[in-house]
PDB file of C-alpha atoms in Angstrom:
ATOM      1  CA  MET A   1    -116.544 -12.164 238.087  1.00  0.00           C
ATOM      2  CA  THR A   2    -116.048 -11.569 234.366  1.00  0.00           C
ATOM      3  CA  ALA A   3    -112.890 -12.365 232.526  1.00  0.00           C
ATOM      4  CA  ASP A   4    -110.873  -9.491 231.160  1.00  0.00           C
ATOM      5  CA  ALA A   5    -111.143  -8.893 227.423  1.00  0.00           C
ATOM      6  CA  SER A   6    -108.384 -10.526 225.447  1.00  0.00           C
ATOM      7  CA  PRO A   7    -105.550  -8.117 224.671  1.00  0.00           C
ATOM      8  CA  VAL A   8    -105.162  -7.012 221.078  1.00  0.00           C
ATOM      9  CA  PRO A   9    -102.301  -8.997 219.495  1.00  0.00           C
ATOM     10  CA  ALA A  10     -99.266  -6.851 218.790  1.00  0.00           C
ATOM     11  CA  LEU A  11     -98.669  -6.436 215.074  1.00  0.00           C
ATOM     12  CA  ASP A  12     -94.913  -6.375 215.496  1.00  0.00           C
ATOM     13  CA  ARG A  13     -94.118  -6.883 211.797  1.00  0.00           C
ATOM     14  CA  ILE A  14     -96.123  -3.801 210.766  1.00  0.00           C
ATOM     15  CA  ARG A  15     -94.466  -0.360 210.679  1.00  0.00           C
ATOM     16  CA  VAL A  16     -97.081   2.388 210.528  1.00  0.00           C
ATOM     17  CA  GLY A  17     -96.446   5.722 208.832  1.00  0.00           C
ATOM     18  CA  SER A  18     -98.212   8.473 206.937  1.00  0.00           C
ATOM     19  CA  ALA A  19     -97.706  10.482 203.768  1.00  0.00           C
ATOM     20  CA  PRO A  20     -98.245  13.934 202.266  1.00  0.00           C
ATOM     21  CA  ASP A  21    -101.353  12.473 200.599  1.00  0.00           C
ATOM     22  CA  SER A  22    -103.064  12.443 204.006  1.00  0.00           C
ATOM     23  CA  TRP A  23    -102.531  16.212 204.104  1.00  0.00           C
ATOM     24  CA  GLY A  24    -104.213  16.736 200.730  1.00  0.00           C
ATOM     25  CA  VAL A  25    -100.944  16.816 198.765  1.00  0.00           C
ATOM     26  CA  TRP A  26    -101.118  15.466 195.224  1.00  0.00           C
ATOM     27  CA  PHE A  27     -98.735  17.769 193.377  1.00  0.00           C
ATOM     28  CA  PRO A  28     -95.188  19.111 193.871  1.00  0.00           C
ATOM     29  CA  ASP A  29     -96.499  22.659 194.079  1.00  0.00           C
ATOM     30  CA  ASP A  30    -100.107  23.731 194.420  1.00  0.00           C
ATOM     31  CA  GLU A  31    -101.618  26.734 196.192  1.00  0.00           C
ATOM     32  CA  GLN A  32    -104.375  24.539 197.643  1.00  0.00           C
ATOM     33  CA  GLN A  33    -101.838  22.397 199.550  1.00  0.00           C
ATOM     34  CA  VAL A  34    -100.263  22.996 202.961  1.00  0.00           C
ATOM     35  CA  PRO A  35     -96.573  23.998 203.017  1.00  0.00           C
ATOM     36  CA  TRP A  36     -94.195  21.087 203.459  1.00  0.00           C
ATOM     37  CA  GLN A  37     -92.955  22.418 206.802  1.00  0.00           C
ATOM     38  CA  ARG A  38     -96.480  22.226 208.194  1.00  0.00           C
ATOM     39  CA  PHE A  39     -96.873  18.670 206.939  1.00  0.00           C
ATOM     40  CA  LEU A  40     -93.655  17.572 208.654  1.00  0.00           C
ATOM     41  CA  ASP A  41     -94.569  19.325 211.905  1.00  0.00           C
ATOM     42  CA  GLU A  42     -98.089  17.917 212.002  1.00  0.00           C
ATOM     43  CA  VAL A  43     -97.268  14.366 210.932  1.00  0.00           C
ATOM     44  CA  THR A  44     -94.787  14.248 213.808  1.00  0.00           C
ATOM     45  CA  GLU A  45     -97.257  15.698 216.298  1.00  0.00           C
ATOM     46  CA  ALA A  46     -99.886  13.186 215.161  1.00  0.00           C
ATOM     47  CA  GLY A  47     -97.620  10.342 216.299  1.00  0.00           C
ATOM     48  CA  TYR A  48     -96.017   9.000 213.137  1.00  0.00           C
ATOM     49  CA  GLU A  49     -92.331   8.193 212.718  1.00  0.00           C
ATOM     50  CA  TRP A  50     -92.306   7.017 209.082  1.00  0.00           C
ATOM     51  CA  ILE A  51     -93.240   9.099 206.036  1.00  0.00           C
ATOM     52  CA  GLU A  52     -93.139   8.851 202.263  1.00  0.00           C
ATOM     53  CA  LEU A  53     -91.635  11.524 200.041  1.00  0.00           C
ATOM     54  CA  GLY A  54     -94.918  12.223 198.252  1.00  0.00           C
ATOM     55  CA  PRO A  55     -94.814  13.899 194.824  1.00  0.00           C
ATOM     56  CA  TYR A  56     -91.202  14.625 193.940  1.00  0.00           C
ATOM     57  CA  GLY A  57     -90.457  18.277 194.652  1.00  0.00           C
ATOM     58  CA  TYR A  58     -93.003  18.776 197.435  1.00  0.00           C
ATOM     59  CA  LEU A  59     -90.447  18.015 200.155  1.00  0.00           C
ATOM     60  CA  PRO A  60     -86.898  19.388 199.746  1.00  0.00           C
ATOM     61  CA  THR A  61     -84.998  17.391 197.125  1.00  0.00           C
ATOM     62  CA  ASP A  62     -81.565  18.184 198.550  1.00  0.00           C
ATOM     63  CA  PRO A  63     -80.693  15.100 200.641  1.00  0.00           C
ATOM     64  CA  ALA A  64     -78.748  17.060 203.260  1.00  0.00           C
ATOM     65  CA  ARG A  65     -81.606  19.524 203.769  1.00  0.00           C
ATOM     66  CA  LEU A  66     -84.246  16.803 203.896  1.00  0.00           C
ATOM     67  CA  THR A  67     -82.153  14.690 206.260  1.00  0.00           C
ATOM     68  CA  GLU A  68     -81.844  17.658 208.611  1.00  0.00           C
ATOM     69  CA  GLU A  69     -85.556  18.507 208.439  1.00  0.00           C
ATOM     70  CA  THR A  70     -86.752  14.955 209.009  1.00  0.00           C
ATOM     71  CA  GLY A  71     -84.053  14.089 211.538  1.00  0.00           C
ATOM     72  CA  ARG A  72     -84.810  16.893 213.930  1.00  0.00           C
ATOM     73  CA  ARG A  73     -88.456  15.824 213.922  1.00  0.00           C
ATOM     74  CA  GLY A  74     -87.655  12.142 214.478  1.00  0.00           C
ATOM     75  CA  LEU A  75     -88.984  11.124 211.058  1.00  0.00           C
ATOM     76  CA  THR A  76     -87.617   8.465 208.693  1.00  0.00           C
ATOM     77  CA  VAL A  77     -88.494   8.038 205.011  1.00  0.00           C
ATOM     78  CA  SER A  78     -90.003   4.683 203.999  1.00  0.00           C
ATOM     79  CA  ALA A  79     -90.333   5.151 200.217  1.00  0.00           C
ATOM     80  CA  GLY A  80     -90.398   7.416 197.218  1.00  0.00           C
ATOM     81  CA  THR A  81     -93.153   7.456 194.591  1.00  0.00           C
ATOM     82  CA  VAL A  82     -92.906   7.422 190.787  1.00  0.00           C
ATOM     83  CA  PHE A  83     -95.431   7.494 187.975  1.00  0.00           C
ATOM     84  CA  THR A  84     -95.058   5.386 184.836  1.00  0.00           C
ATOM     85  CA  SER A  85     -96.742   4.723 181.485  1.00  0.00           C
ATOM     86  CA  LEU A  86     -94.876   1.547 180.582  1.00  0.00           C
ATOM     87  CA  HIS A  87     -97.868   0.042 178.751  1.00  0.00           C
ATOM     88  CA  ARG A  88     -97.049   2.504 175.954  1.00  0.00           C
ATOM     89  CA  GLY A  89     -93.976   0.522 174.999  1.00  0.00           C
ATOM     90  CA  PRO A  90     -90.175   0.903 174.796  1.00  0.00           C
ATOM     91  CA  GLU A  91     -90.391   4.409 173.362  1.00  0.00           C
ATOM     92  CA  VAL A  92     -91.348   5.808 176.792  1.00  0.00           C
ATOM     93  CA  TRP A  93     -88.445   4.134 178.609  1.00  0.00           C
ATOM     94  CA  ASP A  94     -85.948   7.015 178.457  1.00  0.00           C
ATOM     95  CA  ALA A  95     -88.409   9.594 179.804  1.00  0.00           C
ATOM     96  CA  THR A  96     -89.582   7.105 182.449  1.00  0.00           C
ATOM     97  CA  TRP A  97     -86.046   6.353 183.582  1.00  0.00           C
ATOM     98  CA  GLU A  98     -85.173  10.054 183.818  1.00  0.00           C
ATOM     99  CA  HIS A  99     -88.077  10.540 186.263  1.00  0.00           C
ATOM    100  CA  VAL A 100     -87.499   7.288 188.148  1.00  0.00           C
ATOM    101  CA  SER A 101     -83.765   7.780 188.608  1.00  0.00           C
ATOM    102  CA  GLN A 102     -84.293  11.274 190.011  1.00  0.00           C
ATOM    103  CA  VAL A 103     -86.725  10.004 192.660  1.00  0.00           C
ATOM    104  CA  ALA A 104     -84.712   6.841 193.311  1.00  0.00           C
ATOM    105  CA  GLU A 105     -81.565   8.874 193.967  1.00  0.00           C
ATOM    106  CA  LEU A 106     -83.283  10.870 196.714  1.00  0.00           C
ATOM    107  CA  THR A 107     -85.003   7.765 198.087  1.00  0.00           C
ATOM    108  CA  ARG A 108     -81.675   5.960 198.398  1.00  0.00           C
ATOM    109  CA  ALA A 109     -80.040   9.020 199.950  1.00  0.00           C
ATOM    110  CA  MET A 110     -82.737   8.961 202.648  1.00  0.00           C
ATOM    111  CA  ASN A 111     -81.902   5.293 203.373  1.00  0.00           C
ATOM    112  CA  ALA A 112     -85.323   4.083 202.259  1.00  0.00           C
ATOM    113  CA  LYS A 113     -85.612   0.743 200.457  1.00  0.00           C
ATOM    114  CA  HIS A 114     -88.831   0.998 198.420  1.00  0.00           C
ATOM    115  CA  LEU A 115     -90.060   2.806 195.358  1.00  0.00           C
ATOM    116  CA  VAL A 116     -93.843   2.902 194.990  1.00  0.00           C
ATOM    117  CA  VAL A 117     -94.753   2.732 191.289  1.00  0.00           C
ATOM    118  CA  ILE A 118     -98.129   4.128 190.222  1.00  0.00           C
ATOM    119  CA  PRO A 119     -99.325   3.344 186.682  1.00  0.00           C
ATOM    120  CA  SER A 120    -100.484   6.334 184.664  1.00  0.00           C
ATOM    121  CA  PHE A 121    -104.140   7.358 184.795  1.00  0.00           C
ATOM    122  CA  TRP A 122    -106.371   6.932 181.776  1.00  0.00           C
ATOM    123  CA  ARG A 123    -108.102  10.134 182.937  1.00  0.00           C
ATOM    124  CA  ASP A 124    -106.493  13.515 183.558  1.00  0.00           C
ATOM    125  CA  ASP A 125    -105.984  13.797 187.321  1.00  0.00           C
ATOM    126  CA  LYS A 126    -107.178  17.409 187.414  1.00  0.00           C
ATOM    127  CA  THR A 127    -109.789  17.740 184.646  1.00  0.00           C
ATOM    128  CA  ALA A 128    -110.944  14.063 184.711  1.00  0.00           C
ATOM    129  CA  GLU A 129    -110.999  14.090 180.886  1.00  0.00           C
ATOM    130  CA  LEU A 130    -110.396  10.750 179.167  1.00  0.00           C
ATOM    131  CA  ILE A 131    -106.760  10.501 178.030  1.00  0.00           C
ATOM    132  CA  GLU A 132    -106.752   6.974 176.577  1.00  0.00           C
ATOM    133  CA  PRO A 133    -108.900   3.810 176.597  1.00  0.00           C
ATOM    134  CA  PRO A 134    -109.387   2.277 180.074  1.00  0.00           C
ATOM    135  CA  THR A 135    -108.736  -1.227 178.713  1.00  0.00           C
ATOM    136  CA  LEU A 136    -105.332  -2.431 177.499  1.00  0.00           C
ATOM    137  CA  THR A 137    -104.718  -4.515 174.409  1.00  0.00           C
ATOM    138  CA  ALA A 138    -102.771  -7.781 174.705  1.00  0.00           C
ATOM    139  CA  GLU A 139     -99.706  -6.007 173.307  1.00  0.00           C
ATOM    140  CA  GLN A 140    -100.033  -3.215 175.881  1.00  0.00           C
ATOM    141  CA  TRP A 141    -100.244  -5.796 178.679  1.00  0.00           C
ATOM    142  CA  ARG A 142     -96.988  -7.286 177.414  1.00  0.00           C
ATOM    143  CA  HIS A 143     -95.368  -3.858 177.353  1.00  0.00           C
ATOM    144  CA  LEU A 144     -96.608  -3.231 180.899  1.00  0.00           C
ATOM    145  CA  SER A 145     -95.353  -6.505 182.373  1.00  0.00           C
ATOM    146  CA  THR A 146     -91.981  -6.551 180.612  1.00  0.00           C
ATOM    147  CA  GLY A 147     -91.471  -2.844 181.285  1.00  0.00           C
ATOM    148  CA  MET A 148     -92.139  -3.287 184.996  1.00  0.00           C
ATOM    149  CA  GLU A 149     -89.721  -6.206 185.159  1.00  0.00           C
ATOM    150  CA  ARG A 150     -87.058  -4.096 183.487  1.00  0.00           C
ATOM    151  CA  LEU A 151     -87.800  -1.256 185.886  1.00  0.00           C
ATOM    152  CA  GLY A 152     -87.522  -3.579 188.886  1.00  0.00           C
ATOM    153  CA  ARG A 153     -84.199  -4.943 187.658  1.00  0.00           C
ATOM    154  CA  GLU A 154     -82.698  -1.536 186.833  1.00  0.00           C
ATOM    155  CA  VAL A 155     -83.845   0.107 190.071  1.00  0.00           C
ATOM    156  CA  ARG A 156     -82.407  -2.720 192.144  1.00  0.00           C
ATOM    157  CA  GLU A 157     -79.089  -2.882 190.269  1.00  0.00           C
ATOM    158  CA  ARG A 158     -78.488   0.874 190.177  1.00  0.00           C
ATOM    159  CA  PHE A 159     -80.044   2.060 193.420  1.00  0.00           C
ATOM    160  CA  GLY A 160     -80.523  -1.004 195.634  1.00  0.00           C
ATOM    161  CA  LEU A 161     -84.276  -0.357 195.907  1.00  0.00           C
ATOM    162  CA  ASP A 162     -87.261  -2.667 195.457  1.00  0.00           C
ATOM    163  CA  ILE A 163     -90.232  -1.521 193.393  1.00  0.00           C
ATOM    164  CA  VAL A 164     -93.774  -2.088 194.662  1.00  0.00           C
ATOM    165  CA  VAL A 165     -96.500  -1.473 192.085  1.00  0.00           C
ATOM    166  CA  HIS A 166     -99.593   0.340 193.343  1.00  0.00           C
ATOM    167  CA  PRO A 167    -102.994  -0.722 191.927  1.00  0.00           C
ATOM    168  CA  HIS A 168    -104.944   2.518 191.612  1.00  0.00           C
ATOM    169  CA  ALA A 169    -108.395   3.694 190.581  1.00  0.00           C
ATOM    170  CA  ASP A 170    -108.618   5.016 187.018  1.00  0.00           C
ATOM    171  CA  THR A 171    -105.452   3.142 185.996  1.00  0.00           C
ATOM    172  CA  HIS A 172    -105.068  -0.142 184.136  1.00  0.00           C
ATOM    173  CA  ILE A 173    -104.058  -2.057 187.285  1.00  0.00           C
ATOM    174  CA  ASP A 174    -107.208  -1.718 189.357  1.00  0.00           C
ATOM    175  CA  THR A 175    -109.673  -4.614 189.742  1.00  0.00           C
ATOM    176  CA  GLU A 176    -109.068  -8.092 191.195  1.00  0.00           C
ATOM    177  CA  GLU A 177    -108.929  -9.466 187.650  1.00  0.00           C
ATOM    178  CA  ASN A 178    -106.373  -6.944 186.419  1.00  0.00           C
ATOM    179  CA  VAL A 179    -104.220  -7.141 189.549  1.00  0.00           C
ATOM    180  CA  ALA A 180    -104.110 -10.955 189.274  1.00  0.00           C
ATOM    181  CA  ARG A 181    -103.316 -10.712 185.556  1.00  0.00           C
ATOM    182  CA  PHE A 182    -100.467  -8.313 186.290  1.00  0.00           C
ATOM    183  CA  LEU A 183     -99.018 -10.437 189.095  1.00  0.00           C
ATOM    184  CA  ASP A 184     -99.258 -13.622 187.060  1.00  0.00           C
ATOM    185  CA  ALA A 185     -97.441 -11.940 184.162  1.00  0.00           C
ATOM    186  CA  THR A 186     -94.503 -10.577 186.189  1.00  0.00           C
ATOM    187  CA  ASP A 187     -91.485 -12.091 187.941  1.00  0.00           C
ATOM    188  CA  ALA A 188     -91.890 -12.178 191.732  1.00  0.00           C
ATOM    189  CA  ASP A 189     -88.154 -11.599 192.139  1.00  0.00           C
ATOM    190  CA  LEU A 190     -88.416  -8.244 190.355  1.00  0.00           C
ATOM    191  CA  VAL A 191     -91.939  -6.912 190.857  1.00  0.00           C
ATOM    192  CA  ASN A 192     -94.099  -6.877 193.967  1.00  0.00           C
ATOM    193  CA  LEU A 193     -97.202  -5.023 195.055  1.00  0.00           C
ATOM    194  CA  CYS A 194     -98.064  -2.012 197.155  1.00  0.00           C
ATOM    195  CA  LEU A 195    -101.564  -2.996 198.272  1.00  0.00           C
ATOM    196  CA  ASP A 196    -103.629   0.133 198.798  1.00  0.00           C
ATOM    197  CA  THR A 197    -106.655  -1.082 200.735  1.00  0.00           C
ATOM    198  CA  GLY A 198    -108.804   1.894 199.736  1.00  0.00           C
ATOM    199  CA  HIS A 199    -108.071   1.825 196.012  1.00  0.00           C
ATOM    200  CA  TYR A 200    -108.519  -1.937 195.929  1.00  0.00           C
ATOM    201  CA  ALA A 201    -111.913  -1.678 197.656  1.00  0.00           C
ATOM    202  CA  TYR A 202    -112.841   1.239 195.384  1.00  0.00           C
ATOM    203  CA  CYS A 203    -112.286  -1.110 192.435  1.00  0.00           C
ATOM    204  CA  GLY A 204    -114.225  -3.983 194.026  1.00  0.00           C
ATOM    205  CA  GLY A 205    -111.312  -5.975 195.464  1.00  0.00           C
ATOM    206  CA  ASP A 206    -110.968  -7.869 198.751  1.00  0.00           C
ATOM    207  CA  SER A 207    -107.669  -6.986 200.461  1.00  0.00           C
ATOM    208  CA  VAL A 208    -107.654  -9.933 202.871  1.00  0.00           C
ATOM    209  CA  LYS A 209    -108.293 -12.347 200.004  1.00  0.00           C
ATOM    210  CA  LEU A 210    -105.454 -10.785 198.003  1.00  0.00           C
ATOM    211  CA  ILE A 211    -103.042 -11.113 200.924  1.00  0.00           C
ATOM    212  CA  GLU A 212    -104.083 -14.727 201.466  1.00  0.00           C
ATOM    213  CA  THR A 213    -103.793 -15.563 197.747  1.00  0.00           C
ATOM    214  CA  TYR A 214    -100.716 -13.576 196.731  1.00  0.00           C
ATOM    215  CA  GLY A 215     -99.043 -13.060 200.099  1.00  0.00           C
ATOM    216  CA  GLU A 216     -95.530 -13.543 198.764  1.00  0.00           C
ATOM    217  CA  ARG A 217     -96.116 -10.633 196.347  1.00  0.00           C
ATOM    218  CA  ILE A 218     -97.244  -8.116 198.986  1.00  0.00           C
ATOM    219  CA  GLY A 219     -94.240  -5.888 199.632  1.00  0.00           C
ATOM    220  CA  TYR A 220     -95.855  -2.766 201.060  1.00  0.00           C
ATOM    221  CA  LEU A 221     -99.225  -1.457 202.286  1.00  0.00           C
ATOM    222  CA  HIS A 222    -101.166   1.765 201.986  1.00  0.00           C
ATOM    223  CA  LEU A 223    -103.952   1.990 204.555  1.00  0.00           C
ATOM    224  CA  LYS A 224    -107.099   3.688 203.339  1.00  0.00           C
ATOM    225  CA  GLN A 225    -110.866   3.251 203.514  1.00  0.00           C
ATOM    226  CA  VAL A 226    -113.776   4.116 201.236  1.00  0.00           C
ATOM    227  CA  ASP A 227    -117.256   5.257 202.185  1.00  0.00           C
ATOM    228  CA  PRO A 228    -119.506   2.492 200.761  1.00  0.00           C
ATOM    229  CA  GLU A 229    -122.516   4.781 200.218  1.00  0.00           C
ATOM    230  CA  ILE A 230    -120.525   7.389 198.308  1.00  0.00           C
ATOM    231  CA  LEU A 231    -118.717   4.614 196.422  1.00  0.00           C
ATOM    232  CA  ALA A 232    -122.027   3.082 195.309  1.00  0.00           C
ATOM    233  CA  ASP A 233    -123.078   6.414 193.820  1.00  0.00           C
ATOM    234  CA  VAL A 234    -119.641   6.890 192.223  1.00  0.00           C
ATOM    235  CA  VAL A 235    -119.853   3.472 190.559  1.00  0.00           C
ATOM    236  CA  LYS A 236    -123.474   3.944 189.500  1.00  0.00           C
ATOM    237  CA  ASN A 237    -122.793   7.303 187.868  1.00  0.00           C
ATOM    238  CA  GLN A 238    -119.246   6.495 186.621  1.00  0.00           C
ATOM    239  CA  VAL A 239    -117.772   9.429 188.528  1.00  0.00           C
ATOM    240  CA  PRO A 240    -114.029   9.923 187.839  1.00  0.00           C
ATOM    241  CA  PHE A 241    -111.639   9.410 190.731  1.00  0.00           C
ATOM    242  CA  GLY A 242    -110.707  13.077 191.267  1.00  0.00           C
ATOM    243  CA  PRO A 243    -114.306  14.285 191.646  1.00  0.00           C
ATOM    244  CA  ALA A 244    -115.066  11.174 193.729  1.00  0.00           C
ATOM    245  CA  VAL A 245    -112.351  12.206 196.196  1.00  0.00           C
ATOM    246  CA  GLN A 246    -113.886  15.667 196.399  1.00  0.00           C
ATOM    247  CA  ARG A 247    -117.174  13.978 197.337  1.00  0.00           C
ATOM    248  CA  GLY A 248    -115.407  12.274 200.248  1.00  0.00           C
ATOM    249  CA  VAL A 249    -115.244   8.740 198.861  1.00  0.00           C
ATOM    250  CA  MET A 250    -112.018   8.143 200.814  1.00  0.00           C
ATOM    251  CA  CYS A 251    -113.044   8.434 204.452  1.00  0.00           C
ATOM    252  CA  GLU A 252    -111.528   8.477 207.907  1.00  0.00           C
ATOM    253  CA  PRO A 253    -110.970   5.072 209.525  1.00  0.00           C
ATOM    254  CA  PRO A 254    -112.756   3.191 210.952  1.00  0.00           C
ATOM    255  CA  ASN A 255    -115.830   4.629 209.203  1.00  0.00           C
ATOM    256  CA  GLY A 256    -115.468   2.827 205.876  1.00  0.00           C
ATOM    257  CA  ILE A 257    -114.354  -0.355 204.151  1.00  0.00           C
ATOM    258  CA  PRO A 258    -112.385  -2.551 204.263  1.00  0.00           C
ATOM    259  CA  GLU A 259    -112.030  -3.176 207.990  1.00  0.00           C
ATOM    260  CA  LEU A 260    -108.378  -2.496 208.647  1.00  0.00           C
ATOM    261  CA  GLY A 261    -108.006  -4.819 211.649  1.00  0.00           C
ATOM    262  CA  PRO A 262    -108.437  -8.012 209.581  1.00  0.00           C
ATOM    263  CA  VAL A 263    -106.191  -6.610 206.827  1.00  0.00           C
ATOM    264  CA  LEU A 264    -103.406  -5.899 209.316  1.00  0.00           C
ATOM    265  CA  THR A 265    -103.841  -9.308 210.945  1.00  0.00           C
ATOM    266  CA  ALA A 266    -103.585 -11.004 207.543  1.00  0.00           C
ATOM    267  CA  ALA A 267    -100.482  -8.947 206.743  1.00  0.00           C
ATOM    268  CA  GLN A 268     -98.911  -9.835 210.100  1.00  0.00           C
ATOM    269  CA  SER A 269     -99.448 -13.525 209.328  1.00  0.00           C
ATOM    270  CA  LEU A 270     -97.091 -13.211 206.339  1.00  0.00           C
ATOM    271  CA  ASP A 271     -94.301 -12.975 208.932  1.00  0.00           C
ATOM    272  CA  VAL A 272     -92.333 -10.336 207.055  1.00  0.00           C
ATOM    273  CA  ASP A 273     -91.667  -6.712 207.944  1.00  0.00           C
ATOM    274  CA  LEU A 274     -94.125  -4.478 206.110  1.00  0.00           C
ATOM    275  CA  PHE A 275     -94.671  -0.753 205.995  1.00  0.00           C
ATOM    276  CA  ALA A 276     -98.309   0.275 206.383  1.00  0.00           C
ATOM    277  CA  ILE A 277     -98.518   3.901 205.310  1.00  0.00           C
ATOM    278  CA  VAL A 278    -101.742   5.780 206.009  1.00  0.00           C
ATOM    279  CA  GLU A 279    -103.125   7.655 203.034  1.00  0.00           C
ATOM    280  CA  GLN A 280    -106.432   9.435 202.979  1.00  0.00           C
ATOM    281  CA  ASP A 281    -106.993  11.027 199.614  1.00  0.00           C
ATOM    282  CA  MET A 282    -108.677  14.386 200.174  1.00  0.00           C
ATOM    283  CA  TYR A 283    -107.304  16.826 197.631  1.00  0.00           C
ATOM    284  CA  PRO A 284    -108.165  19.636 197.934  1.00  0.00           C
ATOM    285  CA  CYS A 285    -108.954  20.169 201.608  1.00  0.00           C
ATOM    286  CA  PRO A 286    -108.960  23.001 204.157  1.00  0.00           C
ATOM    287  CA  PRO A 287    -105.517  23.315 205.783  1.00  0.00           C
ATOM    288  CA  GLY A 288    -106.843  22.573 209.259  1.00  0.00           C
ATOM    289  CA  GLN A 289    -108.634  19.349 208.286  1.00  0.00           C
ATOM    290  CA  PRO A 290    -105.793  16.776 208.007  1.00  0.00           C
ATOM    291  CA  PHE A 291    -104.139  16.946 211.432  1.00  0.00           C
ATOM    292  CA  PRO A 292    -107.046  15.910 213.686  1.00  0.00           C
ATOM    293  CA  ILE A 293    -107.921  13.097 211.286  1.00  0.00           C
ATOM    294  CA  ALA A 294    -104.314  11.896 211.259  1.00  0.00           C
ATOM    295  CA  GLU A 295    -104.181  11.964 215.055  1.00  0.00           C
ATOM    296  CA  ARG A 296    -107.437   9.999 215.416  1.00  0.00           C
ATOM    297  CA  THR A 297    -106.319   7.516 212.757  1.00  0.00           C
ATOM    298  CA  ARG A 298    -103.057   6.858 214.618  1.00  0.00           C
ATOM    299  CA  ARG A 299    -104.994   6.170 217.822  1.00  0.00           C
ATOM    300  CA  PHE A 300    -107.312   3.828 215.954  1.00  0.00           C
ATOM    301  CA  LEU A 301    -104.422   1.868 214.460  1.00  0.00           C
ATOM    302  CA  ARG A 302    -102.859   1.518 217.913  1.00  0.00           C
ATOM    303  CA  SER A 303    -106.154   0.009 219.069  1.00  0.00           C
ATOM    304  CA  CYS A 304    -105.700  -2.582 216.293  1.00  0.00           C
ATOM    305  CA  GLY A 305    -102.262  -3.454 217.659  1.00  0.00           C
ATOM    306  CA  ALA A 306    -100.257  -1.518 215.055  1.00  0.00           C
TER     307      ALA A 306
END
């Protein structure tokens, strides 16, 4: 008589959700993207209860309307997303704050507690043309760290939200070295991290190692995988992120890296409540492609205990 397989440990500190990104949504309005109503219907049907706002203006920005639309589908918002260029110095603060406060207002109105902060790309996200050097000067690093601390302080004081900074391909916060430099230069009380497992792997990082090393700075998760064969070609030929996505570099779990089971187990060991929001970059994509992937991904994550 053989013993039964050990049950998968319940990851009871992990709250799984999804985002418009998993439906190929990168922009507030784009003819290649599915309508927001379809996203909300399908994300619900796929088995998710938490969602992010996505690019500001994709979902309704009127809090009453959005509350009604999400509420009747049993959905709750986990975070809003903002884009910043704080490495450029104090002169960009006013324009940054105008954008941030708009998103933060809606995020707070939806009773979410997090604002995901994505640093600006050094390539154009549509044309992939070089916008600025991919490496920061020492002065720009100072602007970035002090600007993020100011942003964290202002967002908390004015809106009661916590910022979580998202390392991202083709930005200045990308590799293990740059992520560690950023974390070491910022105040843990003001600035924490949204660890995107796919972007971190894309840039050569080890998510489990990051969680084990900087666990107290991990405030939020994005779950994503990369196809290692496509990634190797992308790295070899210095393919920009946008075209790399069109090649399928971000793939459906569990077909890529990193393994998400060990990442979730490491996150659970932090013994804090964490959102783990599924994102599978695939802009642009056929309108019928996202839903079955989202449904299979939710089943896979349940098999991991999430």
